mmCIF file of C-alpha atoms in Angstrom:
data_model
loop_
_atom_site.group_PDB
_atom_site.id
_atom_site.type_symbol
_atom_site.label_atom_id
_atom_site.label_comp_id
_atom_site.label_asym_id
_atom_site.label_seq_id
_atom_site.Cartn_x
_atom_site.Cartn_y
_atom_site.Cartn_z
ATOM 1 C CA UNK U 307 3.423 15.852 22.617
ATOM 2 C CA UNK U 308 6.341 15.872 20.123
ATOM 3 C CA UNK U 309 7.007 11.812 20.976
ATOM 4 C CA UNK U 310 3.721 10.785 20.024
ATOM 5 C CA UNK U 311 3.427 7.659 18.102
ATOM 6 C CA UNK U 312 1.375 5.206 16.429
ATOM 7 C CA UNK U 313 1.676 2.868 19.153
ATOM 8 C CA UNK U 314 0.373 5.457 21.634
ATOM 9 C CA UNK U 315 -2.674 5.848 19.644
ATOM 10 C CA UNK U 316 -4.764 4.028 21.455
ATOM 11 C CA UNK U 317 -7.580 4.122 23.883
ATOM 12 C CA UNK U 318 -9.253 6.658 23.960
ATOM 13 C CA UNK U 319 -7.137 8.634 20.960
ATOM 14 C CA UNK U 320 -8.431 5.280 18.381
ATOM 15 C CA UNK U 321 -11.790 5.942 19.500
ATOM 16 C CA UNK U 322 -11.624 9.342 18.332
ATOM 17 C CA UNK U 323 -10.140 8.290 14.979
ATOM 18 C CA UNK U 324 -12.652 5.736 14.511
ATOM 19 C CA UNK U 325 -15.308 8.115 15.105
ATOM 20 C CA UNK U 326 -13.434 10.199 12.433
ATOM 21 C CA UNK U 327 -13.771 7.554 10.006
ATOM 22 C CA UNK U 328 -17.383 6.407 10.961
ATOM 23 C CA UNK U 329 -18.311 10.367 10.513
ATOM 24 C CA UNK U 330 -16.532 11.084 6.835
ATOM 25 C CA UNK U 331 -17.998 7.439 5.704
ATOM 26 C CA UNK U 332 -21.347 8.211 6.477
ATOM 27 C CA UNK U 333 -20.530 11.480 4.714
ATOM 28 C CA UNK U 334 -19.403 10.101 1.914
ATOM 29 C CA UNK U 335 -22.252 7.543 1.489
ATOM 30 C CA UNK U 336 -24.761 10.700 1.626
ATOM 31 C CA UNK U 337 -22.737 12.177 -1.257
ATOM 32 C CA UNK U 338 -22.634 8.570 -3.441
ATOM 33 C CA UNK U 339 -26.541 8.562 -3.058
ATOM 34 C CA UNK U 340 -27.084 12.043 -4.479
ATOM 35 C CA UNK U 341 -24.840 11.491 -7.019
ATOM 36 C CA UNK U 342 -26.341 7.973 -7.927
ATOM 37 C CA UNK U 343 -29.932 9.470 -7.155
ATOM 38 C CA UNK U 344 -30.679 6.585 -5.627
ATOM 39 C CA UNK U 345 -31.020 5.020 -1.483
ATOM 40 C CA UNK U 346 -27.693 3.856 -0.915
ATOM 41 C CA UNK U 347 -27.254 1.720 2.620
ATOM 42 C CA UNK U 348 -24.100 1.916 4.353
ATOM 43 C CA UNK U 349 -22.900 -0.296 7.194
ATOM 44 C CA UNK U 350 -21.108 0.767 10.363
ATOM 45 C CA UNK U 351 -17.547 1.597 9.411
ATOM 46 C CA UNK U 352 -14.396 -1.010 10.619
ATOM 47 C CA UNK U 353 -11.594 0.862 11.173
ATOM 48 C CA UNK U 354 -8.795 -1.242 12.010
ATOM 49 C CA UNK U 355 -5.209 -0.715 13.421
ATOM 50 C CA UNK U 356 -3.389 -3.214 10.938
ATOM 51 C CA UNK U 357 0.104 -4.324 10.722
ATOM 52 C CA UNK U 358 1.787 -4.479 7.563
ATOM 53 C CA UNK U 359 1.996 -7.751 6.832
ATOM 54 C CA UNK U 360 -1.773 -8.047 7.104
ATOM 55 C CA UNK U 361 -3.127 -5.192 5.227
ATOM 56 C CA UNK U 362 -3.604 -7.388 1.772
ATOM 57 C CA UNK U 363 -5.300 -9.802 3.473
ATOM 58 C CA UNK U 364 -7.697 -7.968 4.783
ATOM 59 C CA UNK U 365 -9.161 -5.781 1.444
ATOM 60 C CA UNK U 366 -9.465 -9.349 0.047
ATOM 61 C CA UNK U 367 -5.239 -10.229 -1.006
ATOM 62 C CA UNK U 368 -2.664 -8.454 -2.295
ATOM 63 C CA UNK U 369 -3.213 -9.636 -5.909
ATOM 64 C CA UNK U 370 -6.524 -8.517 -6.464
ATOM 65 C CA UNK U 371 -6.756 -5.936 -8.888
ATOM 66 C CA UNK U 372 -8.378 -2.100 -7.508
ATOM 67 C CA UNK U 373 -8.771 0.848 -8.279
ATOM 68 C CA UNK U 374 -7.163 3.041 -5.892
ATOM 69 C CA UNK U 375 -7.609 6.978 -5.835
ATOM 70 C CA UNK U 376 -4.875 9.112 -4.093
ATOM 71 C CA UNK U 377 -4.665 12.567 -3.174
ATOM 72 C CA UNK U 378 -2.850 14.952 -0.877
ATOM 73 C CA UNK U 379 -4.139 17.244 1.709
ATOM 74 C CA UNK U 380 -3.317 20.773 2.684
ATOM 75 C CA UNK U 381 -4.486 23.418 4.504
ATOM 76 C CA UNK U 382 -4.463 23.367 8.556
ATOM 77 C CA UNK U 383 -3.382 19.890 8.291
ATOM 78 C CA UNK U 384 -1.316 17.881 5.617
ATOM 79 C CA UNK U 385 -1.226 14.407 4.538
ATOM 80 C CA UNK U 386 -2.276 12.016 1.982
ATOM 81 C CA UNK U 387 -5.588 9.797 1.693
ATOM 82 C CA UNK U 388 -6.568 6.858 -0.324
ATOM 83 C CA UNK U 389 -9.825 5.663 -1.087
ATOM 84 C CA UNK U 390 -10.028 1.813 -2.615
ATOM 85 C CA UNK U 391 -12.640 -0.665 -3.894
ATOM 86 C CA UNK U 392 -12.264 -3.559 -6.074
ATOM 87 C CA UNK U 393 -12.643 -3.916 -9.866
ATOM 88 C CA UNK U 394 -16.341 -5.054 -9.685
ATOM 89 C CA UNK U 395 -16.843 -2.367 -7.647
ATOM 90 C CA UNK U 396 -15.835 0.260 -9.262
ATOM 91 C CA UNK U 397 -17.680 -1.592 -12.527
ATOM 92 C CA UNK U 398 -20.437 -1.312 -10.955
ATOM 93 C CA UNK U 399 -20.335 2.708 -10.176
ATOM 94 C CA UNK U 400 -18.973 3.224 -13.584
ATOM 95 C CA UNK U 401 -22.704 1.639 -14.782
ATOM 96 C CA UNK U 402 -24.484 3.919 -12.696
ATOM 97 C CA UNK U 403 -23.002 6.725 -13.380
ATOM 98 C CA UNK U 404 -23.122 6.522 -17.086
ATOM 99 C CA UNK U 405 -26.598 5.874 -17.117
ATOM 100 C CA UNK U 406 -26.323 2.251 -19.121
ATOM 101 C CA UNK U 407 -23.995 3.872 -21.668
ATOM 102 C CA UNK U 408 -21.884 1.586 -22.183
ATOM 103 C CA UNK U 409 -22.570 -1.070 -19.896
ATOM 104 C CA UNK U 410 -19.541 -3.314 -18.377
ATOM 105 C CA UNK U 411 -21.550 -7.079 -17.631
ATOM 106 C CA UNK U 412 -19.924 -8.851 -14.481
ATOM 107 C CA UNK U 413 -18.446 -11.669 -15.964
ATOM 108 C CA UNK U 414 -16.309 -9.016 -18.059
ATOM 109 C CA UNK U 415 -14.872 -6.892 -15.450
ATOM 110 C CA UNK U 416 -11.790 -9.551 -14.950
ATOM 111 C CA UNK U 417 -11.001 -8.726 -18.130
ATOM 112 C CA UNK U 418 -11.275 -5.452 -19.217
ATOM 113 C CA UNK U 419 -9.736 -2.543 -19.146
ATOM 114 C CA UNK U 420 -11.072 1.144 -18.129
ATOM 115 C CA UNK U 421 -10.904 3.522 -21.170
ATOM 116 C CA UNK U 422 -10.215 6.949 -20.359
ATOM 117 C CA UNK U 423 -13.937 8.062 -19.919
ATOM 118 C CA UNK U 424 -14.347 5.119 -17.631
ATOM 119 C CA UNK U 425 -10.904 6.126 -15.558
ATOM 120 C CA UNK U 426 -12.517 9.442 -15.282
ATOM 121 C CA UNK U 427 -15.475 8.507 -13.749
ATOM 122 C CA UNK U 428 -13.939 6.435 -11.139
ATOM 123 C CA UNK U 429 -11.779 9.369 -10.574
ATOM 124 C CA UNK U 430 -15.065 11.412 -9.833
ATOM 125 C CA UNK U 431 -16.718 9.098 -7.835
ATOM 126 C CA UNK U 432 -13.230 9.062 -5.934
ATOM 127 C CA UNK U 433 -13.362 12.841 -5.801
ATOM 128 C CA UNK U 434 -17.055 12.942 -4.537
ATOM 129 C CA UNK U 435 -16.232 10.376 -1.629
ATOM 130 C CA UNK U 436 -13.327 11.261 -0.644
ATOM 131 C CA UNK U 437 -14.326 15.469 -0.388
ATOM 132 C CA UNK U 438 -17.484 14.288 1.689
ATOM 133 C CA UNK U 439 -15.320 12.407 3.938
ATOM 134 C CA UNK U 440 -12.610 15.497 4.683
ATOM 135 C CA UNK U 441 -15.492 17.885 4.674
ATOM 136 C CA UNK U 442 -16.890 15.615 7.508
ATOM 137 C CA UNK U 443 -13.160 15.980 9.256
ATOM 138 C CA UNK U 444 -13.055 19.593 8.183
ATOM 139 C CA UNK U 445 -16.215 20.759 9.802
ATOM 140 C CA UNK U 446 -15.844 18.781 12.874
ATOM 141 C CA UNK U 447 -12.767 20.102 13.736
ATOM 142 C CA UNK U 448 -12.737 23.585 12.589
ATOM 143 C CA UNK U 449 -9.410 22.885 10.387
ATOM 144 C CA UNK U 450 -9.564 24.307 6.569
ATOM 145 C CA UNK U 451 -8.801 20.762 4.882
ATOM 146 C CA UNK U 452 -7.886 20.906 0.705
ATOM 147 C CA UNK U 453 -7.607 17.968 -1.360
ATOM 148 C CA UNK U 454 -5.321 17.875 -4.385
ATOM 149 C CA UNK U 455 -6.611 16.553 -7.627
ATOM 150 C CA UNK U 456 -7.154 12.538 -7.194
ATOM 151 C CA UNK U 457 -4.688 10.443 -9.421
ATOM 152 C CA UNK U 458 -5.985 7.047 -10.432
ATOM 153 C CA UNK U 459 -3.855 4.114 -10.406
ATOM 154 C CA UNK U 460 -5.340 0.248 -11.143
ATOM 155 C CA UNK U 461 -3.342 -2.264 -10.192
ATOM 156 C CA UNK U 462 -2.711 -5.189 -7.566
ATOM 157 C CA UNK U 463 -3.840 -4.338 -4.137
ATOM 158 C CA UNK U 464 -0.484 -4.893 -2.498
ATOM 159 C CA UNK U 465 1.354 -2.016 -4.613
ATOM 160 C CA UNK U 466 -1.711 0.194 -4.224
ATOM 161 C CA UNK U 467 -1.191 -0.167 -0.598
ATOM 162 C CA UNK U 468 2.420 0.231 -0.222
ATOM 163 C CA UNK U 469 2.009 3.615 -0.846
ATOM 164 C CA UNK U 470 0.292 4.646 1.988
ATOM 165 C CA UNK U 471 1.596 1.857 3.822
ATOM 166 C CA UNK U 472 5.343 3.831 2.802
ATOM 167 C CA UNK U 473 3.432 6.850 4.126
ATOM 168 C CA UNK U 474 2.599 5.113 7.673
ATOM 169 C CA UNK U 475 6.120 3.247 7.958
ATOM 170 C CA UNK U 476 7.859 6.357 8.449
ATOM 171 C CA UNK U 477 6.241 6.950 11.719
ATOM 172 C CA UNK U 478 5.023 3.724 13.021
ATOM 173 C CA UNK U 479 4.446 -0.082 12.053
ATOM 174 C CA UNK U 480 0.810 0.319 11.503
ATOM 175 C CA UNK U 481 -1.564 1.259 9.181
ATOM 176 C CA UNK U 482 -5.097 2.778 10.240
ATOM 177 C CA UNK U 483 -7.848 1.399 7.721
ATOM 178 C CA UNK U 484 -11.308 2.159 7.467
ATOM 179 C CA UNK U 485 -13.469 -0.194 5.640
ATOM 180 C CA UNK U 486 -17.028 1.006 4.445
ATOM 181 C CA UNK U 487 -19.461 -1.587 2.660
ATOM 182 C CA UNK U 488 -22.295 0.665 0.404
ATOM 183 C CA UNK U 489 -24.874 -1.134 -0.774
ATOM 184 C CA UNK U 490 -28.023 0.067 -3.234
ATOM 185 C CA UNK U 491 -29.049 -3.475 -5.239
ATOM 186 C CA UNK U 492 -25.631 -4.523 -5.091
ATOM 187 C CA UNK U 493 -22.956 -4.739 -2.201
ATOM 188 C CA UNK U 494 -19.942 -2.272 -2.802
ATOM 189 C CA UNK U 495 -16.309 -2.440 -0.741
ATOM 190 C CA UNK U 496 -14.316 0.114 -0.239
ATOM 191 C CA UNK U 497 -11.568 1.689 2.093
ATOM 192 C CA UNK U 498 -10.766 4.974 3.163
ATOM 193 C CA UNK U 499 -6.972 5.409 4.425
ATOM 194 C CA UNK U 500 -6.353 8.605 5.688
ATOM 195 C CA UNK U 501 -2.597 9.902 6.362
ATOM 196 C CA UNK U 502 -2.057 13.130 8.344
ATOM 197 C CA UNK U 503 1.306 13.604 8.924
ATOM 198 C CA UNK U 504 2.691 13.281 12.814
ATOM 199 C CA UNK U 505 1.802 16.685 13.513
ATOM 200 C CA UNK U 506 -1.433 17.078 12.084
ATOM 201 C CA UNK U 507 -2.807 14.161 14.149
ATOM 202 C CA UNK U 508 -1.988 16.159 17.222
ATOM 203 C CA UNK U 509 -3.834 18.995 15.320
ATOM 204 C CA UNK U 510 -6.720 17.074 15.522
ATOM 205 C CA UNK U 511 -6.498 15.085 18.603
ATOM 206 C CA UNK U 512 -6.103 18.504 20.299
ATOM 207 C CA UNK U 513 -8.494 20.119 18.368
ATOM 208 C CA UNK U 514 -11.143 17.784 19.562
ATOM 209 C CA UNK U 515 -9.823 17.935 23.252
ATOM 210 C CA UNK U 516 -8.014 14.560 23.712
ATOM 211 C CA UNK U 517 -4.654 16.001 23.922
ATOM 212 C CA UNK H 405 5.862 -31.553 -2.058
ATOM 213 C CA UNK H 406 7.609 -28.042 -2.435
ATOM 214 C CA UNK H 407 5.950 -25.369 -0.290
ATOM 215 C CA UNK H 408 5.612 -21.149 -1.392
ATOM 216 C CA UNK H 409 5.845 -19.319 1.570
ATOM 217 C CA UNK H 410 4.522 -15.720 1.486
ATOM 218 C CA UNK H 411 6.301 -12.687 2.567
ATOM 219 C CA UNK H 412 4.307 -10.078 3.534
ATOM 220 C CA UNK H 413 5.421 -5.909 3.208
ATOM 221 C CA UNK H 414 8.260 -5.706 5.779
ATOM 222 C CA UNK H 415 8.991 -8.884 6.549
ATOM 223 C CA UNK H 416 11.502 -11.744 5.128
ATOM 224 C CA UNK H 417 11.784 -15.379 4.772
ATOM 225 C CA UNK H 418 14.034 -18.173 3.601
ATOM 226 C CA UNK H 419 13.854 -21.601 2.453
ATOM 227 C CA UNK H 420 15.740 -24.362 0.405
ATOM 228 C CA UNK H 421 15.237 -27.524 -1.666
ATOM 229 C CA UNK H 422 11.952 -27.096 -3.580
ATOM 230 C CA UNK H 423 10.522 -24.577 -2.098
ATOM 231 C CA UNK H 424 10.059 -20.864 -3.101
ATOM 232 C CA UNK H 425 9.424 -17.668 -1.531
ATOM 233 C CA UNK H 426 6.805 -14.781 -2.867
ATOM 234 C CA UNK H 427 5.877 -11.314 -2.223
ATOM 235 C CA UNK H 428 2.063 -10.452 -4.291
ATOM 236 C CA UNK H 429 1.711 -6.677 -5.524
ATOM 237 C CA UNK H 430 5.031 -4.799 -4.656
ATOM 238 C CA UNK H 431 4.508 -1.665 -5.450
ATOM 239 C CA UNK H 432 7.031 1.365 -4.480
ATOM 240 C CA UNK H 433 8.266 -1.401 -1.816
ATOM 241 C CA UNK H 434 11.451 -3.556 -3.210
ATOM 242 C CA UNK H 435 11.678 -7.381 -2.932
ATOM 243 C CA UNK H 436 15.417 -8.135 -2.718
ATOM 244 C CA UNK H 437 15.941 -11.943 -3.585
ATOM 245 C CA UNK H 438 19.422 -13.310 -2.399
ATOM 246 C CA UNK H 439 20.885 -17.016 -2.279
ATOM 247 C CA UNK H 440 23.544 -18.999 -2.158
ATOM 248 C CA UNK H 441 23.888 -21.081 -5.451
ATOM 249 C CA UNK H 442 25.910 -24.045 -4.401
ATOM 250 C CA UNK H 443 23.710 -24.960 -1.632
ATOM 251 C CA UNK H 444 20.180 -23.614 -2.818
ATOM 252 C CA UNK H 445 19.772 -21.802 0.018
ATOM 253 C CA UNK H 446 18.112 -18.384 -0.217
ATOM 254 C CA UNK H 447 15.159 -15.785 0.579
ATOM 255 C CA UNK H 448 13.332 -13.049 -0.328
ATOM 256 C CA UNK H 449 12.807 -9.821 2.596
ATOM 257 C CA UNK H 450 10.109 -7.095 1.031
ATOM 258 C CA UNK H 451 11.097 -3.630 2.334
ATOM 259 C CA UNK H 452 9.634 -0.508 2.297
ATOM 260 C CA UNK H 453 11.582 2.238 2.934
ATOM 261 C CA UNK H 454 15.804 3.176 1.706
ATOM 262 C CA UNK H 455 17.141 4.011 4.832
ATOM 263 C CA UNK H 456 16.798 2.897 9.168
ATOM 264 C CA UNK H 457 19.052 5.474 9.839
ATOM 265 C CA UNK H 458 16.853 8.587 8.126
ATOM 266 C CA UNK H 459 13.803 7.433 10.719
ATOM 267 C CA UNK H 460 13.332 7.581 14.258
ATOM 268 C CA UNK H 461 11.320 4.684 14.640
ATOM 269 C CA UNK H 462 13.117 2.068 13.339
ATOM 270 C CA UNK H 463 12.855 -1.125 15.004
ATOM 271 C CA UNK H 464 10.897 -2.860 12.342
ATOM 272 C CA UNK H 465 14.269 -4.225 10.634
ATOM 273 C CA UNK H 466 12.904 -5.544 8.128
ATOM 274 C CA UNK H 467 11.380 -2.023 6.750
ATOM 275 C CA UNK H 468 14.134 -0.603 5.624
ATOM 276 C CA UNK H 469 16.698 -1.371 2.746
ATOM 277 C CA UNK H 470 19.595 -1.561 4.637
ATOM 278 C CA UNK H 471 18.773 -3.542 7.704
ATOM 279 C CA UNK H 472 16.896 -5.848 5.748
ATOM 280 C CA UNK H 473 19.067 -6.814 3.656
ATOM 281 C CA UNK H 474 22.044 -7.516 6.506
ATOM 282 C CA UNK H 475 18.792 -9.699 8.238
ATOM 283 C CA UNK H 476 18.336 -11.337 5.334
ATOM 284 C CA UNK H 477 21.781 -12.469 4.933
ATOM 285 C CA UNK H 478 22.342 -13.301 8.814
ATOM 286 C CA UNK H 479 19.208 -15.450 8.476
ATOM 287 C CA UNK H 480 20.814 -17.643 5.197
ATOM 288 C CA UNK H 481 23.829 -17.940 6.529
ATOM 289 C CA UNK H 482 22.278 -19.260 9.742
ATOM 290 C CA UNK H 483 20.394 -21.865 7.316
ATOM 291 C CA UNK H 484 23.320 -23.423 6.297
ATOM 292 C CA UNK H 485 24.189 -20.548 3.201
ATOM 293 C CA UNK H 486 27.992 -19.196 2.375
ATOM 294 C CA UNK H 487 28.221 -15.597 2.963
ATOM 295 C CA UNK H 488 30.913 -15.369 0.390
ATOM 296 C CA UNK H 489 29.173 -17.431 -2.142
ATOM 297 C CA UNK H 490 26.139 -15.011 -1.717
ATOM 298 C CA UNK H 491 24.030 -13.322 -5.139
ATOM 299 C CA UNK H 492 21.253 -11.134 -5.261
ATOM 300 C CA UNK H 493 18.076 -9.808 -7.603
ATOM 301 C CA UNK H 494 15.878 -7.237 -7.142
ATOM 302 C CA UNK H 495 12.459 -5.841 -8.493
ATOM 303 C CA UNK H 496 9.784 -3.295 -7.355
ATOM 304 C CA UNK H 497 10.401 0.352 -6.449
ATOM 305 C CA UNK H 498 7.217 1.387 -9.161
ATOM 306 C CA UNK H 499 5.953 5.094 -8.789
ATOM 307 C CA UNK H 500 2.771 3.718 -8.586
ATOM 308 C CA UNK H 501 1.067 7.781 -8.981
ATOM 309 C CA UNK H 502 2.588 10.866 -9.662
ATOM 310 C CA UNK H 503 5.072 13.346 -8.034
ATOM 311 C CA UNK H 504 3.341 12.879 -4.587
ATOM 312 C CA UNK H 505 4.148 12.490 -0.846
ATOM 313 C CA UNK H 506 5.845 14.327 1.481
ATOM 314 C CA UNK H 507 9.793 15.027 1.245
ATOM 315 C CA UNK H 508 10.381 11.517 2.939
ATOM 316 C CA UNK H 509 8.653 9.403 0.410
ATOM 317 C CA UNK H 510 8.509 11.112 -2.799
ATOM 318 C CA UNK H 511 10.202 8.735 -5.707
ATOM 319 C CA UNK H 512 10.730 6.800 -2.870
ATOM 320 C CA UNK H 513 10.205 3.344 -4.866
ATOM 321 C CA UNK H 514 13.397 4.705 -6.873
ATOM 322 C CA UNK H 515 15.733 6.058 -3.836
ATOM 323 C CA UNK H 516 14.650 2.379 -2.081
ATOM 324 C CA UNK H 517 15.723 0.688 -5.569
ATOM 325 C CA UNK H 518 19.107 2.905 -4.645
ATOM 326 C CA UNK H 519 19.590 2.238 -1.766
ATOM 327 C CA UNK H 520 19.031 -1.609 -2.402
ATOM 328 C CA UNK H 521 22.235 -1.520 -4.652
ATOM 329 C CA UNK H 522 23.981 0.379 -2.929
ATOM 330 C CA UNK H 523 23.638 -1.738 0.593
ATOM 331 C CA UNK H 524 24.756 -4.927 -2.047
ATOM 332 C CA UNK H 525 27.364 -3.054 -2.818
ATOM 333 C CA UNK H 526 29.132 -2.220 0.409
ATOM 334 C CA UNK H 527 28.348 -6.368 1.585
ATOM 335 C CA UNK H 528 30.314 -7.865 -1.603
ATOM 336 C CA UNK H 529 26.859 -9.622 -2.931
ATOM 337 C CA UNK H 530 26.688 -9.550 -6.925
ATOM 338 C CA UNK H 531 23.895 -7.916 -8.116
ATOM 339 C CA UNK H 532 22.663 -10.477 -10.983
ATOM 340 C CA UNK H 533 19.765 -9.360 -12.198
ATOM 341 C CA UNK H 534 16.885 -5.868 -11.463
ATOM 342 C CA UNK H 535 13.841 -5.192 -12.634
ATOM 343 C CA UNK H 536 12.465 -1.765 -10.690
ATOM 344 C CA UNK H 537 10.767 1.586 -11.412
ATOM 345 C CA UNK H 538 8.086 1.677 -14.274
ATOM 346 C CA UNK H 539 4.468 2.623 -12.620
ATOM 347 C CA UNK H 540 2.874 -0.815 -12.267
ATOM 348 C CA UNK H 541 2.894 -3.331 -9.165
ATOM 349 C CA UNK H 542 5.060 -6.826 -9.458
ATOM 350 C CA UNK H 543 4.167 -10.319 -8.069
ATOM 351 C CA UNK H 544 7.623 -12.124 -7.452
ATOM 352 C CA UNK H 545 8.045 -15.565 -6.859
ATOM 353 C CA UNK H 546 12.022 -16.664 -5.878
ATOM 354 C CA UNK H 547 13.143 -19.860 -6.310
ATOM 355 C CA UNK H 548 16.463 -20.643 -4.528
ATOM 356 C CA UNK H 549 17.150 -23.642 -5.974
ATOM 357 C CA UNK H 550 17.064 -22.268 -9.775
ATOM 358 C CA UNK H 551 17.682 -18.694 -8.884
ATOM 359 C CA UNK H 552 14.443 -18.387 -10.880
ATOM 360 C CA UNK H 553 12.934 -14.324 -10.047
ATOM 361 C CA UNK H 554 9.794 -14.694 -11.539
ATOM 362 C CA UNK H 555 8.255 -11.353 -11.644
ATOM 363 C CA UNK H 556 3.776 -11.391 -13.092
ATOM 364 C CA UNK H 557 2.614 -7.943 -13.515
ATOM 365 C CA UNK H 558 -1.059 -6.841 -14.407
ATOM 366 C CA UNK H 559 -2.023 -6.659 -18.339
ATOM 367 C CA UNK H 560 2.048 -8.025 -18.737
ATOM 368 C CA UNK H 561 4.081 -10.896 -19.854
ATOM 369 C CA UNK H 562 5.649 -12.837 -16.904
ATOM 370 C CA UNK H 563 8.854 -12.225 -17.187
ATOM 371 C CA UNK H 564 12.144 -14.161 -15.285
ATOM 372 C CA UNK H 565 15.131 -12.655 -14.391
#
């Protein structure tokens, strides 16, 4: 299975990924309600085979400002994964999570800026989601999965993008998104892109049987 | 009524008159901005990647540095543009995180800034004007006419080179 592309990622292989994805969102929302102590509601995961061109569009334009959290993977696989959600967002889980410290009001968030403590809590929340959704991958398939240490970037969505979507190009003209809308009193947005390298999706795909 | 058309990541387009071209949030990706100033005709292609020849799949022309740029040129020239009166500016190629990715894409947004100039190079087109690396994304808007490269950045002056 050395010639196997993006493009041949289809049928019954996308279902698999998608069922990936649905699996390490769900995850994920299970670890954003313990940490929030709260219900949090999570709808059924899109995961999308995008092109290029159309992958601003679709998390809402390329000029919208997010907060994007990257890390690598290692282990029985290796890779890279995002996790994304706009600035409101990520306002909004900031609030929570500092208990009302030092509260940012919604018709601020265009304006400010994160301080440090605030960076690091977006970082965490990053960490949290992300680790719930490999774990979810890791246990299903039996591979030992490690994230790195998240780095933070904020910034327009279309540079936050291009570096996963770098990550993609070099095997295919495609970009496999997962979109996950959490809600607890307000509606959150955010989306998972994970990045195994060409041989660690055949890891998994066989792995689970398909190949 | 002048018209902005969008270019979206690995893909080009060109235009005249009026009209400008635009690429929101490059990040590690480079916009390459080339026209022909007598006429006013010119484009914008937003690659991703330095080199078609390092990648097996490589199709997608406009991708890569060096085979979007030579698509870029065919497709002003076939506009009405004079290859020899051709100039270019670039901006992008930001590390938007750390040291990360595998051995393919690490600094990649500086080896595609490289490989950008170095492609200009080897076709004779002047390079007028760059602004790439730093860690932060760039919207660009070209304007042909002008040879205008305004580049808006978050938390930044706009800035025109």
């Amino acid at each position: 299975m050395k010639d196997l592309s993006m493009e041949k990622l289809s049928g019954q292989y996308y279902d698999v990924l998608k069922e990936l994805g649905n699996i390490g969102a769900g995850n994920a929302t299970t670890a954003l309600a313990q940490m929030l102590g709260g219900k949090v509601d999570m709808s059924v995961p899109q995961v999308k085979l995008l092109d290029f061109n159309v992958l601003g569009d679709t998390v809402g334009g390329e000029d919208v400002i997010m907060a994007g959290i990257y890390l690598q993977v290692e282990g029985d696989i290796s890779g890279n994964m995002m996790f994304i959600q706009n600035k409101v967002s990520a306002a909004h889980l900031i609030n929570k999570m500092m208990g009302g410290m030092f509260e940012i009001k919604d018709e601020e968030v265009e304006e400010h800026e994160f301080s440090e403590m605030e960076c690091s809590a977006i970082k965490e929340v990053g960490n949290i989601i992300t680790g719930a959704y490999l774990n979810a991958l890791s246990s299903l398939t039996n591979l030992t999965i490690y994230p790195s240490v998240p780095q933070l970037a904020i910034d327009m969505a279309g540079a936050l993008l291009s570096v996963p979507a770098v990550e993609f190009g070099l095997f295919a003209d495609k970009i496999l998104l997962v979109q996950t809308k959490f809600s607890d009193d307000v509606e959150l947005d955010g989306f998972f892109i994970l990045i195994p390298d060409m041989e660690s999706y055949e890891k998994i795909l066989t792995v689970l049987g398909v190949i | 009524m002048s018209n902005v058309i969008k270019v979206g990541m690995a893909d080009l387009a060109v235009c005249s008159g009026e009209d400008a071209v635009t690429t929101l949030g490059l990040g590690s990706c480079i916009g390459i901005a080339i026209r022909d100033p007598a006429t006013g005709i010119g484009g914008l292609v937003h690659i991703m990647l330095p080199d078609s020849t390092e990648i097996r799949n490589n199709s997608n022309r406009p991708k890569f540095a060096d085979t979007g740029i030579e698509d870029l040129v065919n497709a002003i020239v076939k506009k009405g543009g004079n290859r020899s009166r051709l100039v270019a500016k670039i901006a992008g190629g930001a590390q938007m995180f750390g040291a990360s990715g595998n051995a393919n894409t690490i600094r990649v947004g500086e080896r595609n800034a490289q490989a950008s100039k170095k492609k200009l190079m080897q076709m004779r087109i002047p390079l007028l004007a760059s602004d790439t690396g730093n860690t932060y994304g760039r919207t660009v808007i070209f304007y042909p006419k002008t040879g205008d490269y305004v580049i808006r950045s978050v938390g930044k002056p706009e800035k025109v080179i």
